[in-house]
Amino acid sequence: MEAFEKLVSMLDYPMYVVTTRVGNHRAGCLVGFTSQVSIGPPRFLVGLSDKNHTYRIAQDATHLAVHLLPRTHRELARLFGSETGDRIDKFARTPWHEGPYGLPILDDAAGWFVGEVLSRYDVGDHVGHLLQPVEGEAPETFDQLVTFADVHDLEPGHEA
């Protein structure tokens, strides 16, 4: 519907980098389809494109890490949004450490949380992963965060 597309194109959503790990396979991608969906109990929904590398790894994952990025690290959003884990190791190009459940946690994130995957939903060309937050780190305040306006010109590593 044209009105819907016009309306949502005017919104400037925060962008996230979602990472995961299954065995020796690490994956991560830039994600714009997310939302807190419950306060009590806390729940967060992450939509992963069914065409990308991270989605394929996440299908066997029990947990995902969700990172907010400060605008000063736009290049990190560009790395995770324009490259694919099918061709490169994104984690070799940025500092990270092993976090809860062995997940890769990006050192340059403004804040992050790990969520247990409670269920998955087909929502069109993305699969929604319903998360229950279990661990994380948050700063006292955020500077400006990476939003859609910062990455709207990216060529994705895979089509959406």
PDB file of C-alpha atoms in Angstrom:
ATOM      1  CA  MET A   1       0.000   0.000   0.000  1.00  0.00           C
ATOM      2  CA  GLU A   2       1.492   3.290  -1.114  1.00  0.00           C
ATOM      3  CA  ALA A   3       0.429   5.334   1.944  1.00  0.00           C
ATOM      4  CA  PHE A   4       1.975   2.795   4.319  1.00  0.00           C
ATOM      5  CA  GLU A   5       5.262   2.725   2.416  1.00  0.00           C
ATOM      6  CA  LYS A   6       5.377   6.526   2.356  1.00  0.00           C
ATOM      7  CA  LEU A   7       4.628   6.763   6.078  1.00  0.00           C
ATOM      8  CA  VAL A   8       7.236   4.232   7.255  1.00  0.00           C
ATOM      9  CA  SER A   9       9.857   5.674   4.894  1.00  0.00           C
ATOM     10  CA  MET A  10       9.645   8.895   6.938  1.00  0.00           C
ATOM     11  CA  LEU A  11      10.480   7.153  10.223  1.00  0.00           C
ATOM     12  CA  ASP A  12      14.030   7.065  11.545  1.00  0.00           C
ATOM     13  CA  TYR A  13      14.252   3.822  13.514  1.00  0.00           C
ATOM     14  CA  PRO A  14      17.272   2.889  15.630  1.00  0.00           C
ATOM     15  CA  MET A  15      19.443   0.251  14.003  1.00  0.00           C
ATOM     16  CA  TYR A  16      20.913  -2.702  15.884  1.00  0.00           C
ATOM     17  CA  VAL A  17      23.636  -5.251  15.269  1.00  0.00           C
ATOM     18  CA  VAL A  18      22.508  -8.738  16.236  1.00  0.00           C
ATOM     19  CA  THR A  19      25.144 -11.423  16.805  1.00  0.00           C
ATOM     20  CA  THR A  20      24.959 -15.097  17.592  1.00  0.00           C
ATOM     21  CA  ARG A  21      27.021 -18.241  17.755  1.00  0.00           C
ATOM     22  CA  VAL A  22      26.369 -21.926  17.221  1.00  0.00           C
ATOM     23  CA  GLY A  23      29.391 -24.160  17.786  1.00  0.00           C
ATOM     24  CA  ASN A  24      32.329 -22.528  15.988  1.00  0.00           C
ATOM     25  CA  HIS A  25      30.072 -20.486  13.701  1.00  0.00           C
ATOM     26  CA  ARG A  26      29.708 -16.790  14.595  1.00  0.00           C
ATOM     27  CA  ALA A  27      27.351 -14.495  12.739  1.00  0.00           C
ATOM     28  CA  GLY A  28      26.062 -10.959  12.931  1.00  0.00           C
ATOM     29  CA  CYS A  29      24.056  -8.488  10.883  1.00  0.00           C
ATOM     30  CA  LEU A  30      22.551  -5.028  10.936  1.00  0.00           C
ATOM     31  CA  VAL A  31      18.865  -5.141  11.870  1.00  0.00           C
ATOM     32  CA  GLY A  32      16.174  -2.494  11.600  1.00  0.00           C
ATOM     33  CA  PHE A  33      13.068  -4.567  12.330  1.00  0.00           C
ATOM     34  CA  THR A  34      12.962  -4.753  16.137  1.00  0.00           C
ATOM     35  CA  SER A  35      10.673  -3.806  18.982  1.00  0.00           C
ATOM     36  CA  GLN A  36      10.120  -4.243  22.675  1.00  0.00           C
ATOM     37  CA  VAL A  37       6.827  -6.142  22.733  1.00  0.00           C
ATOM     38  CA  SER A  38       6.216  -6.610  26.476  1.00  0.00           C
ATOM     39  CA  ILE A  39       7.171  -4.874  29.724  1.00  0.00           C
ATOM     40  CA  GLY A  40       6.292  -7.636  32.168  1.00  0.00           C
ATOM     41  CA  PRO A  41       7.665 -10.088  31.388  1.00  0.00           C
ATOM     42  CA  PRO A  42      10.265  -8.273  29.294  1.00  0.00           C
ATOM     43  CA  ARG A  43      10.235  -9.383  25.656  1.00  0.00           C
ATOM     44  CA  PHE A  44      11.962  -8.074  22.521  1.00  0.00           C
ATOM     45  CA  LEU A  45      11.298  -9.096  18.915  1.00  0.00           C
ATOM     46  CA  VAL A  46      14.117  -9.179  16.337  1.00  0.00           C
ATOM     47  CA  GLY A  47      13.348  -9.695  12.651  1.00  0.00           C
ATOM     48  CA  LEU A  48      16.087 -11.427  10.651  1.00  0.00           C
ATOM     49  CA  SER A  49      15.917 -11.580   6.858  1.00  0.00           C
ATOM     50  CA  ASP A  50      15.381 -15.159   5.740  1.00  0.00           C
ATOM     51  CA  LYS A  51      18.040 -14.625   3.057  1.00  0.00           C
ATOM     52  CA  ASN A  52      21.060 -13.787   5.166  1.00  0.00           C
ATOM     53  CA  HIS A  53      23.880 -15.709   6.782  1.00  0.00           C
ATOM     54  CA  THR A  54      22.987 -14.641  10.333  1.00  0.00           C
ATOM     55  CA  TYR A  55      19.457 -15.982   9.906  1.00  0.00           C
ATOM     56  CA  ARG A  56      20.781 -19.391   8.886  1.00  0.00           C
ATOM     57  CA  ILE A  57      23.053 -19.578  11.959  1.00  0.00           C
ATOM     58  CA  ALA A  58      20.367 -18.144  14.271  1.00  0.00           C
ATOM     59  CA  GLN A  59      17.942 -20.938  13.388  1.00  0.00           C
ATOM     60  CA  ASP A  60      19.951 -23.261  15.645  1.00  0.00           C
ATOM     61  CA  ALA A  61      20.859 -20.627  18.261  1.00  0.00           C
ATOM     62  CA  THR A  62      19.417 -20.557  21.752  1.00  0.00           C
ATOM     63  CA  HIS A  63      20.438 -16.906  22.324  1.00  0.00           C
ATOM     64  CA  LEU A  64      21.012 -13.694  20.355  1.00  0.00           C
ATOM     65  CA  ALA A  65      22.972 -10.594  21.385  1.00  0.00           C
ATOM     66  CA  VAL A  66      21.393  -7.243  20.482  1.00  0.00           C
ATOM     67  CA  HIS A  67      23.729  -4.204  20.269  1.00  0.00           C
ATOM     68  CA  LEU A  68      22.987  -0.484  19.999  1.00  0.00           C
ATOM     69  CA  LEU A  69      25.743   1.490  18.291  1.00  0.00           C
ATOM     70  CA  PRO A  70      26.808   5.067  18.943  1.00  0.00           C
ATOM     71  CA  ARG A  71      26.784   7.272  15.855  1.00  0.00           C
ATOM     72  CA  THR A  72      30.578   7.595  16.221  1.00  0.00           C
ATOM     73  CA  HIS A  73      30.761   3.922  15.138  1.00  0.00           C
ATOM     74  CA  ARG A  74      28.683   4.152  11.957  1.00  0.00           C
ATOM     75  CA  GLU A  75      31.393   2.174  10.179  1.00  0.00           C
ATOM     76  CA  LEU A  76      30.541  -0.805  12.382  1.00  0.00           C
ATOM     77  CA  ALA A  77      26.906  -0.595  11.249  1.00  0.00           C
ATOM     78  CA  ARG A  78      28.127  -0.411   7.669  1.00  0.00           C
ATOM     79  CA  LEU A  79      30.346  -3.491   8.149  1.00  0.00           C
ATOM     80  CA  PHE A  80      27.516  -5.577   9.570  1.00  0.00           C
ATOM     81  CA  GLY A  81      24.991  -4.198   7.084  1.00  0.00           C
ATOM     82  CA  SER A  82      26.876  -4.295   3.789  1.00  0.00           C
ATOM     83  CA  GLU A  83      29.022  -7.412   4.118  1.00  0.00           C
ATOM     84  CA  THR A  84      27.906 -11.023   4.400  1.00  0.00           C
ATOM     85  CA  GLY A  85      29.314 -13.736   6.608  1.00  0.00           C
ATOM     86  CA  ASP A  86      29.090 -15.988   3.548  1.00  0.00           C
ATOM     87  CA  ARG A  87      32.185 -14.191   2.202  1.00  0.00           C
ATOM     88  CA  ILE A  88      34.056 -12.558   5.105  1.00  0.00           C
ATOM     89  CA  ASP A  89      34.640 -12.895   8.846  1.00  0.00           C
ATOM     90  CA  LYS A  90      33.171  -9.619  10.123  1.00  0.00           C
ATOM     91  CA  PHE A  91      34.531 -10.340  13.600  1.00  0.00           C
ATOM     92  CA  ALA A  92      38.114 -10.271  12.274  1.00  0.00           C
ATOM     93  CA  ARG A  93      37.499  -6.618  11.350  1.00  0.00           C
ATOM     94  CA  THR A  94      36.296  -5.257  14.700  1.00  0.00           C
ATOM     95  CA  PRO A  95      37.102  -5.676  18.397  1.00  0.00           C
ATOM     96  CA  TRP A  96      34.802  -8.019  20.275  1.00  0.00           C
ATOM     97  CA  HIS A  97      34.855 -10.362  23.241  1.00  0.00           C
ATOM     98  CA  GLU A  98      33.091 -13.540  24.217  1.00  0.00           C
ATOM     99  CA  GLY A  99      30.043 -12.767  26.298  1.00  0.00           C
ATOM    100  CA  PRO A 100      27.264 -14.751  27.920  1.00  0.00           C
ATOM    101  CA  TYR A 101      26.495 -18.089  26.276  1.00  0.00           C
ATOM    102  CA  GLY A 102      29.659 -17.721  24.171  1.00  0.00           C
ATOM    103  CA  LEU A 103      28.106 -14.947  22.067  1.00  0.00           C
ATOM    104  CA  PRO A 104      30.295 -12.356  20.352  1.00  0.00           C
ATOM    105  CA  ILE A 105      29.812  -8.970  22.055  1.00  0.00           C
ATOM    106  CA  LEU A 106      30.986  -5.908  20.108  1.00  0.00           C
ATOM    107  CA  ASP A 107      33.394  -3.789  22.151  1.00  0.00           C
ATOM    108  CA  ASP A 108      32.261  -0.557  20.476  1.00  0.00           C
ATOM    109  CA  ALA A 109      28.554  -1.005  21.244  1.00  0.00           C
ATOM    110  CA  ALA A 110      26.859   1.721  23.298  1.00  0.00           C
ATOM    111  CA  GLY A 111      24.926  -0.984  25.112  1.00  0.00           C
ATOM    112  CA  TRP A 112      23.824  -4.542  24.565  1.00  0.00           C
ATOM    113  CA  PHE A 113      21.718  -7.387  25.895  1.00  0.00           C
ATOM    114  CA  VAL A 114      21.546 -11.112  25.357  1.00  0.00           C
ATOM    115  CA  GLY A 115      18.154 -12.688  24.917  1.00  0.00           C
ATOM    116  CA  GLU A 116      17.053 -16.294  25.062  1.00  0.00           C
ATOM    117  CA  VAL A 117      15.110 -17.243  21.935  1.00  0.00           C
ATOM    118  CA  LEU A 118      11.641 -18.213  23.152  1.00  0.00           C
ATOM    119  CA  SER A 119      10.031 -18.703  19.735  1.00  0.00           C
ATOM    120  CA  ARG A 120      10.294 -17.840  16.061  1.00  0.00           C
ATOM    121  CA  TYR A 121       7.587 -16.488  13.743  1.00  0.00           C
ATOM    122  CA  ASP A 122       7.368 -16.232   9.965  1.00  0.00           C
ATOM    123  CA  VAL A 123       6.474 -12.572   9.417  1.00  0.00           C
ATOM    124  CA  GLY A 124       6.988 -12.317   5.631  1.00  0.00           C
ATOM    125  CA  ASP A 125      10.510 -11.953   4.254  1.00  0.00           C
ATOM    126  CA  HIS A 126      11.837 -11.890   7.841  1.00  0.00           C
ATOM    127  CA  VAL A 127      11.584 -14.310  10.745  1.00  0.00           C
ATOM    128  CA  GLY A 128      10.747 -12.784  14.106  1.00  0.00           C
ATOM    129  CA  HIS A 129      12.807 -14.081  17.020  1.00  0.00           C
ATOM    130  CA  LEU A 130      11.055 -13.461  20.332  1.00  0.00           C
ATOM    131  CA  LEU A 131      13.688 -12.866  23.012  1.00  0.00           C
ATOM    132  CA  GLN A 132      13.625 -12.887  26.776  1.00  0.00           C
ATOM    133  CA  PRO A 133      16.490 -10.621  27.909  1.00  0.00           C
ATOM    134  CA  VAL A 134      18.801 -12.453  30.319  1.00  0.00           C
ATOM    135  CA  GLU A 135      22.023 -10.378  30.585  1.00  0.00           C
ATOM    136  CA  GLY A 136      23.422  -7.124  29.289  1.00  0.00           C
ATOM    137  CA  GLU A 137      25.187  -3.818  29.838  1.00  0.00           C
ATOM    138  CA  ALA A 138      23.732  -0.328  29.560  1.00  0.00           C
ATOM    139  CA  PRO A 139      25.434   3.044  29.992  1.00  0.00           C
ATOM    140  CA  GLU A 140      24.060   5.787  32.216  1.00  0.00           C
ATOM    141  CA  THR A 141      23.135   7.789  29.090  1.00  0.00           C
ATOM    142  CA  PHE A 142      23.378   7.380  25.317  1.00  0.00           C
ATOM    143  CA  ASP A 143      24.980   9.755  22.892  1.00  0.00           C
ATOM    144  CA  GLN A 144      23.412   9.812  19.447  1.00  0.00           C
ATOM    145  CA  LEU A 145      22.761   6.296  18.178  1.00  0.00           C
ATOM    146  CA  VAL A 146      22.980   4.864  14.674  1.00  0.00           C
ATOM    147  CA  THR A 147      19.581   5.166  13.006  1.00  0.00           C
ATOM    148  CA  PHE A 148      18.160   4.276   9.616  1.00  0.00           C
ATOM    149  CA  ALA A 149      19.115   7.711   8.257  1.00  0.00           C
ATOM    150  CA  ASP A 150      22.779   6.817   8.874  1.00  0.00           C
ATOM    151  CA  VAL A 151      22.639   3.637   6.776  1.00  0.00           C
ATOM    152  CA  HIS A 152      19.816   4.161   4.274  1.00  0.00           C
ATOM    153  CA  ASP A 153      22.302   4.181   1.387  1.00  0.00           C
ATOM    154  CA  LEU A 154      23.888   0.793   2.200  1.00  0.00           C
ATOM    155  CA  GLU A 155      23.991  -1.987  -0.338  1.00  0.00           C
ATOM    156  CA  PRO A 156      23.063  -5.011   1.791  1.00  0.00           C
ATOM    157  CA  GLY A 157      25.254  -8.103   1.818  1.00  0.00           C
ATOM    158  CA  HIS A 158      22.120 -10.048   0.782  1.00  0.00           C
ATOM    159  CA  GLU A 159      18.873  -8.770  -0.686  1.00  0.00           C
ATOM    160  CA  ALA A 160      16.246  -8.127   1.997  1.00  0.00           C
TER     161      ALA A 160
END
